[in-house]
PDB file of C-alpha atoms in Angstrom:
ATOM      1  CA  MET H  10      30.719 108.483 -74.198  1.00 46.00           C
ATOM      2  CA  THR H  11      31.549 105.723 -76.648  1.00 46.00           C
ATOM      3  CA  ASP H  12      32.140 102.053 -75.956  1.00 48.00           C
ATOM      4  CA  ASP H  13      35.880 102.418 -76.609  1.00 48.00           C
ATOM      5  CA  THR H  14      36.119 105.170 -74.049  1.00 46.00           C
ATOM      6  CA  THR H  15      34.354 103.001 -71.524  1.00 47.00           C
ATOM      7  CA  LYS H  16      36.688 100.016 -72.116  1.00 49.00           C
ATOM      8  CA  ASN H  17      39.873 102.044 -72.025  1.00 53.00           C
ATOM      9  CA  GLY H  18      38.995 104.515 -69.330  1.00 54.00           C
ATOM     10  CA  PRO H  19      39.463 104.567 -65.567  1.00 55.00           C
ATOM     11  CA  ASP H  20      36.741 101.991 -65.068  1.00 58.00           C
ATOM     12  CA  ALA H  21      38.636  99.451 -67.162  1.00 57.00           C
ATOM     13  CA  THR H  22      41.797 100.017 -65.160  1.00 67.00           C
ATOM     14  CA  ALA H  23      39.917  99.547 -61.890  1.00 63.00           C
ATOM     15  CA  ALA H  24      38.307  96.343 -63.153  1.00 64.00           C
ATOM     16  CA  ASP H  25      41.654  94.909 -64.158  1.00 67.00           C
ATOM     17  CA  ALA H  26      43.152  95.800 -60.774  1.00 66.00           C
ATOM     18  CA  ALA H  27      40.227  94.160 -58.977  1.00 65.00           C
ATOM     19  CA  ALA H  28      40.618  91.027 -61.073  1.00 66.00           C
ATOM     20  CA  ASP H  29      44.342  90.881 -60.347  1.00 67.00           C
ATOM     21  CA  ALA H  30      43.700  91.365 -56.619  1.00 63.00           C
ATOM     22  CA  ALA H  31      41.120  88.589 -56.585  1.00 64.00           C
ATOM     23  CA  ALA H  32      43.497  86.250 -58.412  1.00 66.00           C
ATOM     24  CA  TYR H  33      46.281  87.126 -55.967  1.00 63.00           C
ATOM     25  CA  VAL H  34      44.058  86.483 -52.944  1.00 57.00           C
ATOM     26  CA  GLU H  35      42.876  83.185 -54.405  1.00 63.00           C
ATOM     27  CA  ASN H  36      46.453  82.111 -55.102  1.00 63.00           C
ATOM     28  CA  GLU H  37      47.604  83.028 -51.573  1.00 59.00           C
ATOM     29  CA  THR H  38      44.650  81.196 -50.043  1.00 57.00           C
ATOM     30  CA  ALA H  39      45.417  78.099 -52.063  1.00 53.00           C
ATOM     31  CA  GLN H  40      49.044  78.191 -50.900  1.00 56.00           C
ATOM     32  CA  GLN H  41      48.091  78.659 -47.262  1.00 54.00           C
ATOM     33  CA  GLU H  42      45.591  75.784 -47.187  1.00 51.00           C
ATOM     34  CA  PRO H  43      47.356  72.509 -46.208  1.00 57.00           C
ATOM     35  CA  ALA H  44      47.240  69.653 -48.616  1.00 61.00           C
ATOM     36  CA  GLN H  45      44.579  67.061 -47.812  1.00 72.00           C
ATOM     37  CA  PRO H  46      46.125  63.789 -46.522  1.00 74.00           C
ATOM     38  CA  ASP H  47      45.836  60.665 -48.589  1.00 79.00           C
ATOM     39  CA  PRO H  48      42.877  58.555 -47.291  1.00 81.00           C
ATOM     40  CA  ILE H  49      44.814  55.341 -47.993  1.00 85.00           C
ATOM     41  CA  GLU H  50      47.739  56.529 -45.869  1.00 81.00           C
ATOM     42  CA  LEU H  51      45.320  57.448 -43.090  1.00 81.00           C
ATOM     43  CA  LEU H  52      43.829  53.952 -43.175  1.00 84.00           C
ATOM     44  CA  LYS H  53      47.293  52.386 -43.105  1.00 83.00           C
ATOM     45  CA  ALA H  54      48.286  54.461 -40.080  1.00 83.00           C
ATOM     46  CA  GLU H  55      45.041  53.654 -38.293  1.00 85.00           C
ATOM     47  CA  ASN H  56      45.464  49.967 -39.087  1.00 87.00           C
ATOM     48  CA  GLY H  57      49.024  50.003 -37.709  1.00 86.00           C
ATOM     49  CA  GLU H  58      47.875  51.714 -34.512  1.00 88.00           C
ATOM     50  CA  LEU H  59      45.065  49.181 -34.029  1.00 88.00           C
ATOM     51  CA  ARG H  60      47.515  46.327 -34.631  1.00 88.00           C
ATOM     52  CA  ASP H  61      49.890  47.696 -31.998  1.00 88.00           C
ATOM     53  CA  ARG H  62      47.034  47.998 -29.525  1.00 88.00           C
ATOM     54  CA  TYR H  63      45.963  44.427 -30.247  1.00 88.00           C
ATOM     55  CA  LEU H  64      49.486  43.069 -29.771  1.00 89.00           C
ATOM     56  CA  ARG H  65      49.892  44.940 -26.478  1.00 90.00           C
ATOM     57  CA  LEU H  66      46.520  43.707 -25.280  1.00 89.00           C
ATOM     58  CA  ALA H  67      47.341  40.133 -26.306  1.00 89.00           C
ATOM     59  CA  ALA H  68      50.657  40.328 -24.407  1.00 89.00           C
ATOM     60  CA  GLU H  69      48.929  41.711 -21.314  1.00 90.00           C
ATOM     61  CA  MET H  70      46.301  38.959 -21.432  1.00 89.00           C
ATOM     62  CA  ASP H  71      49.007  36.297 -21.794  1.00 88.00           C
ATOM     63  CA  ASN H  72      50.897  37.711 -18.804  1.00 90.00           C
ATOM     64  CA  LEU H  73      47.667  37.809 -16.803  1.00 88.00           C
ATOM     65  CA  ARG H  74      46.916  34.196 -17.699  1.00 88.00           C
ATOM     66  CA  ARG H  75      50.388  33.040 -16.665  1.00 88.00           C
ATOM     67  CA  ARG H  76      50.253  35.036 -13.433  1.00 87.00           C
ATOM     68  CA  THR H  77      46.829  33.622 -12.613  1.00 85.00           C
ATOM     69  CA  GLU H  78      47.988  30.061 -13.296  1.00 83.00           C
ATOM     70  CA  ARG H  79      51.023  30.613 -11.064  1.00 80.00           C
ATOM     71  CA  GLU H  80      48.904  32.080  -8.264  1.00 79.00           C
ATOM     72  CA  VAL H  81      46.428  29.202  -8.482  1.00 79.00           C
ATOM     73  CA  LYS H  82      49.294  26.695  -8.400  1.00 74.00           C
ATOM     74  CA  ASP H  83      50.882  28.442  -5.410  1.00 71.00           C
ATOM     75  CA  ALA H  84      47.534  28.555  -3.636  1.00 74.00           C
ATOM     76  CA  LYS H  85      47.130  24.806  -4.098  1.00 71.00           C
ATOM     77  CA  SER H  86      50.708  24.067  -3.076  1.00 69.00           C
ATOM     78  CA  TYR H  87      51.043  26.381  -0.103  1.00 74.00           C
ATOM     79  CA  SER H  88      47.488  26.780   1.197  1.00 77.00           C
ATOM     80  CA  VAL H  89      48.162  24.123   3.862  1.00 80.00           C
ATOM     81  CA  ALA H  90      51.443  25.721   4.994  1.00 85.00           C
ATOM     82  CA  GLY H  91      49.988  27.188   8.183  1.00 85.00           C
ATOM     83  CA  PHE H  92      48.145  23.986   9.059  1.00 87.00           C
ATOM     84  CA  ALA H  93      51.220  21.876   8.244  1.00 88.00           C
ATOM     85  CA  ARG H  94      53.389  24.049  10.480  1.00 88.00           C
ATOM     86  CA  ASP H  95      50.971  23.498  13.367  1.00 89.00           C
ATOM     87  CA  MET H  96      50.996  19.752  12.731  1.00 90.00           C
ATOM     88  CA  LEU H  97      54.781  19.739  12.885  1.00 91.00           C
ATOM     89  CA  ALA H  98      54.536  20.928  16.479  1.00 90.00           C
ATOM     90  CA  VAL H  99      52.363  17.902  17.246  1.00 91.00           C
ATOM     91  CA  SER H 100      54.830  15.626  15.482  1.00 90.00           C
ATOM     92  CA  ASP H 101      57.666  17.159  17.501  1.00 91.00           C
ATOM     93  CA  ASN H 102      55.839  16.365  20.741  1.00 92.00           C
ATOM     94  CA  LEU H 103      55.340  12.759  19.669  1.00 91.00           C
ATOM     95  CA  ARG H 104      59.041  12.471  18.869  1.00 90.00           C
ATOM     96  CA  ARG H 105      60.022  14.037  22.217  1.00 90.00           C
ATOM     97  CA  ALA H 106      57.784  11.568  23.996  1.00 91.00           C
ATOM     98  CA  LEU H 107      59.485   8.661  22.241  1.00 91.00           C
ATOM     99  CA  ASP H 108      62.983  10.046  22.819  1.00 90.00           C
ATOM    100  CA  ALA H 109      62.215  10.525  26.513  1.00 91.00           C
ATOM    101  CA  ILE H 110      61.852   6.759  26.999  1.00 91.00           C
ATOM    102  CA  PRO H 111      65.226   5.279  27.969  1.00 91.00           C
ATOM    103  CA  PRO H 112      66.438   2.410  25.741  1.00 88.00           C
ATOM    104  CA  GLU H 113      66.552   0.022  28.717  1.00 90.00           C
ATOM    105  CA  THR H 114      62.940   0.847  29.524  1.00 88.00           C
ATOM    106  CA  LYS H 115      61.922   0.052  25.969  1.00 86.00           C
ATOM    107  CA  ALA H 116      63.844  -3.225  26.118  1.00 86.00           C
ATOM    108  CA  ALA H 117      62.246  -4.282  29.402  1.00 87.00           C
ATOM    109  CA  ALA H 118      58.778  -2.898  28.633  1.00 84.00           C
ATOM    110  CA  ASP H 119      55.788  -5.116  29.240  1.00 89.00           C
ATOM    111  CA  ALA H 120      53.125  -5.758  26.624  1.00 89.00           C
ATOM    112  CA  GLY H 121      51.069  -2.712  27.572  1.00 89.00           C
ATOM    113  CA  LEU H 122      53.958  -0.256  27.406  1.00 89.00           C
ATOM    114  CA  SER H 123      55.281  -1.798  24.190  1.00 90.00           C
ATOM    115  CA  THR H 124      51.864  -1.394  22.608  1.00 92.00           C
ATOM    116  CA  LEU H 125      51.727   2.238  23.725  1.00 92.00           C
ATOM    117  CA  ILE H 126      55.176   2.977  22.306  1.00 91.00           C
ATOM    118  CA  GLU H 127      54.311   1.278  19.050  1.00 93.00           C
ATOM    119  CA  GLY H 128      51.070   3.241  18.834  1.00 93.00           C
ATOM    120  CA  VAL H 129      52.873   6.561  19.297  1.00 92.00           C
ATOM    121  CA  GLU H 130      55.424   5.596  16.636  1.00 93.00           C
ATOM    122  CA  MET H 131      52.658   4.627  14.217  1.00 94.00           C
ATOM    123  CA  THR H 132      50.877   7.919  14.888  1.00 94.00           C
ATOM    124  CA  GLU H 133      54.045   9.857  14.138  1.00 92.00           C
ATOM    125  CA  ARG H 134      54.650   7.931  10.902  1.00 92.00           C
ATOM    126  CA  ALA H 135      51.028   8.367   9.815  1.00 93.00           C
ATOM    127  CA  MET H 136      51.180  12.115  10.446  1.00 90.00           C
ATOM    128  CA  LEU H 137      54.398  12.542   8.474  1.00 90.00           C
ATOM    129  CA  SER H 138      52.979  10.416   5.665  1.00 91.00           C
ATOM    130  CA  ALA H 139      49.834  12.559   5.521  1.00 90.00           C
ATOM    131  CA  LEU H 140      51.927  15.732   5.410  1.00 89.00           C
ATOM    132  CA  GLU H 141      54.047  14.269   2.612  1.00 90.00           C
ATOM    133  CA  ARG H 142      50.940  13.632   0.520  1.00 89.00           C
ATOM    134  CA  HIS H 143      50.304  17.378   0.708  1.00 86.00           C
ATOM    135  CA  GLY H 144      53.807  18.267  -0.436  1.00 87.00           C
ATOM    136  CA  VAL H 145      55.487  18.523   2.983  1.00 91.00           C
ATOM    137  CA  ARG H 146      58.784  16.607   3.019  1.00 91.00           C
ATOM    138  CA  LYS H 147      61.313  16.032   5.751  1.00 92.00           C
ATOM    139  CA  LEU H 148      64.879  17.216   5.238  1.00 93.00           C
ATOM    140  CA  GLU H 149      67.694  14.702   5.671  1.00 92.00           C
ATOM    141  CA  PRO H 150      70.718  16.970   6.169  1.00 93.00           C
ATOM    142  CA  VAL H 151      73.134  14.637   8.009  1.00 93.00           C
ATOM    143  CA  GLY H 152      76.297  14.287   5.945  1.00 91.00           C
ATOM    144  CA  GLN H 153      75.471  17.261   3.730  1.00 92.00           C
ATOM    145  CA  LYS H 154      77.311  20.568   3.603  1.00 93.00           C
ATOM    146  CA  PHE H 155      75.678  23.202   5.781  1.00 94.00           C
ATOM    147  CA  ASP H 156      73.249  25.308   3.749  1.00 94.00           C
ATOM    148  CA  PRO H 157      71.780  28.404   5.469  1.00 93.00           C
ATOM    149  CA  ASN H 158      68.798  28.228   3.128  1.00 93.00           C
ATOM    150  CA  PHE H 159      67.727  24.895   4.628  1.00 94.00           C
ATOM    151  CA  HIS H 160      69.633  24.569   7.901  1.00 95.00           C
ATOM    152  CA  GLN H 161      69.992  26.556  11.106  1.00 94.00           C
ATOM    153  CA  ALA H 162      73.289  25.949  12.904  1.00 94.00           C
ATOM    154  CA  MET H 163      72.876  25.507  16.667  1.00 94.00           C
ATOM    155  CA  PHE H 164      76.401  24.458  17.649  1.00 93.00           C
ATOM    156  CA  GLU H 165      79.715  23.182  16.297  1.00 92.00           C
ATOM    157  CA  VAL H 166      81.110  19.715  16.864  1.00 90.00           C
ATOM    158  CA  PRO H 167      84.906  19.145  16.686  1.00 90.00           C
ATOM    159  CA  ASN H 168      85.247  16.294  14.230  1.00 87.00           C
ATOM    160  CA  PRO H 169      88.374  16.023  12.052  1.00 86.00           C
ATOM    161  CA  ASP H 170      86.993  12.962  10.277  1.00 87.00           C
ATOM    162  CA  VAL H 171      84.501  14.916   8.140  1.00 88.00           C
ATOM    163  CA  PRO H 172      84.852  18.124   6.097  1.00 90.00           C
ATOM    164  CA  ASN H 173      84.355  21.407   7.901  1.00 90.00           C
ATOM    165  CA  ASN H 174      80.758  22.710   7.971  1.00 91.00           C
ATOM    166  CA  THR H 175      79.298  19.262   7.391  1.00 93.00           C
ATOM    167  CA  VAL H 176      76.020  18.587   9.182  1.00 94.00           C
ATOM    168  CA  VAL H 177      76.693  15.861  11.750  1.00 93.00           C
ATOM    169  CA  GLN H 178      73.656  16.084  14.022  1.00 93.00           C
ATOM    170  CA  VAL H 179      70.001  17.128  13.784  1.00 93.00           C
ATOM    171  CA  VAL H 180      68.446  18.726  16.855  1.00 92.00           C
ATOM    172  CA  GLN H 181      65.082  19.401  15.226  1.00 91.00           C
ATOM    173  CA  ALA H 182      63.941  18.079  11.880  1.00 91.00           C
ATOM    174  CA  GLY H 183      63.405  20.518   9.030  1.00 94.00           C
ATOM    175  CA  PHE H 184      60.703  20.378   6.375  1.00 95.00           C
ATOM    176  CA  THR H 185      59.974  21.835   2.963  1.00 93.00           C
ATOM    177  CA  ILE H 186      56.653  22.421   1.251  1.00 91.00           C
ATOM    178  CA  GLY H 187      56.866  22.464  -2.512  1.00 83.00           C
ATOM    179  CA  GLU H 188      59.993  24.463  -3.297  1.00 83.00           C
ATOM    180  CA  ARG H 189      59.880  26.517  -0.095  1.00 88.00           C
ATOM    181  CA  VAL H 190      61.318  25.897   3.336  1.00 92.00           C
ATOM    182  CA  LEU H 191      58.522  25.296   5.810  1.00 92.00           C
ATOM    183  CA  ARG H 192      60.920  25.022   8.721  1.00 94.00           C
ATOM    184  CA  PRO H 193      64.737  24.893   8.609  1.00 95.00           C
ATOM    185  CA  ALA H 194      66.487  21.976  10.255  1.00 94.00           C
ATOM    186  CA  MET H 195      68.278  22.854  13.501  1.00 95.00           C
ATOM    187  CA  VAL H 196      71.636  21.164  13.201  1.00 95.00           C
ATOM    188  CA  GLY H 197      75.126  20.773  14.607  1.00 94.00           C
ATOM    189  CA  VAL H 198      77.981  21.188  12.160  1.00 94.00           C
ATOM    190  CA  ALA H 199      81.516  19.811  12.112  1.00 92.00           C
ATOM    191  CA  LYS H 200      84.424  22.072  12.981  1.00 88.00           C
ATOM    192  CA  GLY H 201      88.078  21.607  12.215  1.00 76.00           C
ATOM    193  CA  GLY H 202      87.837  18.934   9.530  1.00 68.00           C
ATOM    194  CA  PRO H 203      89.375  19.136   6.056  1.00 69.00           C
ATOM    195  CA  LYS H 204      87.834  21.456   3.533  1.00 67.00           C
ATOM    196  CA  PRO H 205      85.299  19.722   1.272  1.00 58.00           C
ATOM    197  CA  THR H 206      86.652  18.789  -2.125  1.00 61.00           C
ATOM    198  CA  GLU H 207      85.066  20.104  -5.294  1.00 58.00           C
ATOM    199  CA  ALA H 208      83.633  16.646  -6.043  1.00 55.00           C
ATOM    200  CA  GLU H 209      82.012  16.469  -2.593  1.00 54.00           C
ATOM    201  CA  THR H 210      80.543  19.961  -2.972  1.00 52.00           C
ATOM    202  CA  ASN H 211      79.112  19.117  -6.386  1.00 55.00           C
ATOM    203  CA  SER H 212      77.714  15.858  -4.978  1.00 52.00           C
ATOM    204  CA  VAL H 213      75.829  17.775  -2.272  1.00 47.00           C
ATOM    205  CA  PHE H 214      74.290  20.143  -4.811  1.00 47.00           C
ATOM    206  CA  ASP H 215      73.395  17.272  -7.109  1.00 54.00           C
ATOM    207  CA  GLU H 216      71.567  15.511  -4.277  1.00 49.00           C
ATOM    208  CA  LYS H 217      69.705  18.702  -3.415  1.00 49.00           C
ATOM    209  CA  ASP H 218      68.659  19.259  -7.036  1.00 54.00           C
ATOM    210  CA  ALA H 219      67.470  15.659  -7.253  1.00 50.00           C
TER     211      ALA H 219
END
């Protein structure tokens, strides 16, 4: 068999077919394989994700710092609330003791009784002053419009000379601590008077804000 016969015979046809099949398989494989992502784009995406994580973490830390500062401030402001409430009961007893003394008895009191009364009054003032240094302040609601956030109405007093729902009497003093009500004032309110004018209502709120 000659060389030409070998090149042009069945073996040559089979070799060409095998080469075509290999080229086809290689082409299909190349098409099926996904394109490799750009490393620069990958770095940009990773950098953006890390930046988002950092910003979220920074925001969470800032919120935590603010919340901690607020809790520390509240703890300082209101940590004595329970103790202050107990001391108010003592102050109430001192005031009841003073109010129980008739005016004529005070006027005719001898030196010993006068000294005792003065001592009780000084004790009451000293206690209220000490509470005020710790943020506890006494409410002064007489003449103000009744506010359920600060006052507790005990009875109504017919009084046409003042606007309706005006506090005209205090049965038990009320106190605040910081911005919170430690104990509402027990009050009597006017009934049957004229409705408060807009200027009077605004004046009450302005005094409260002050």
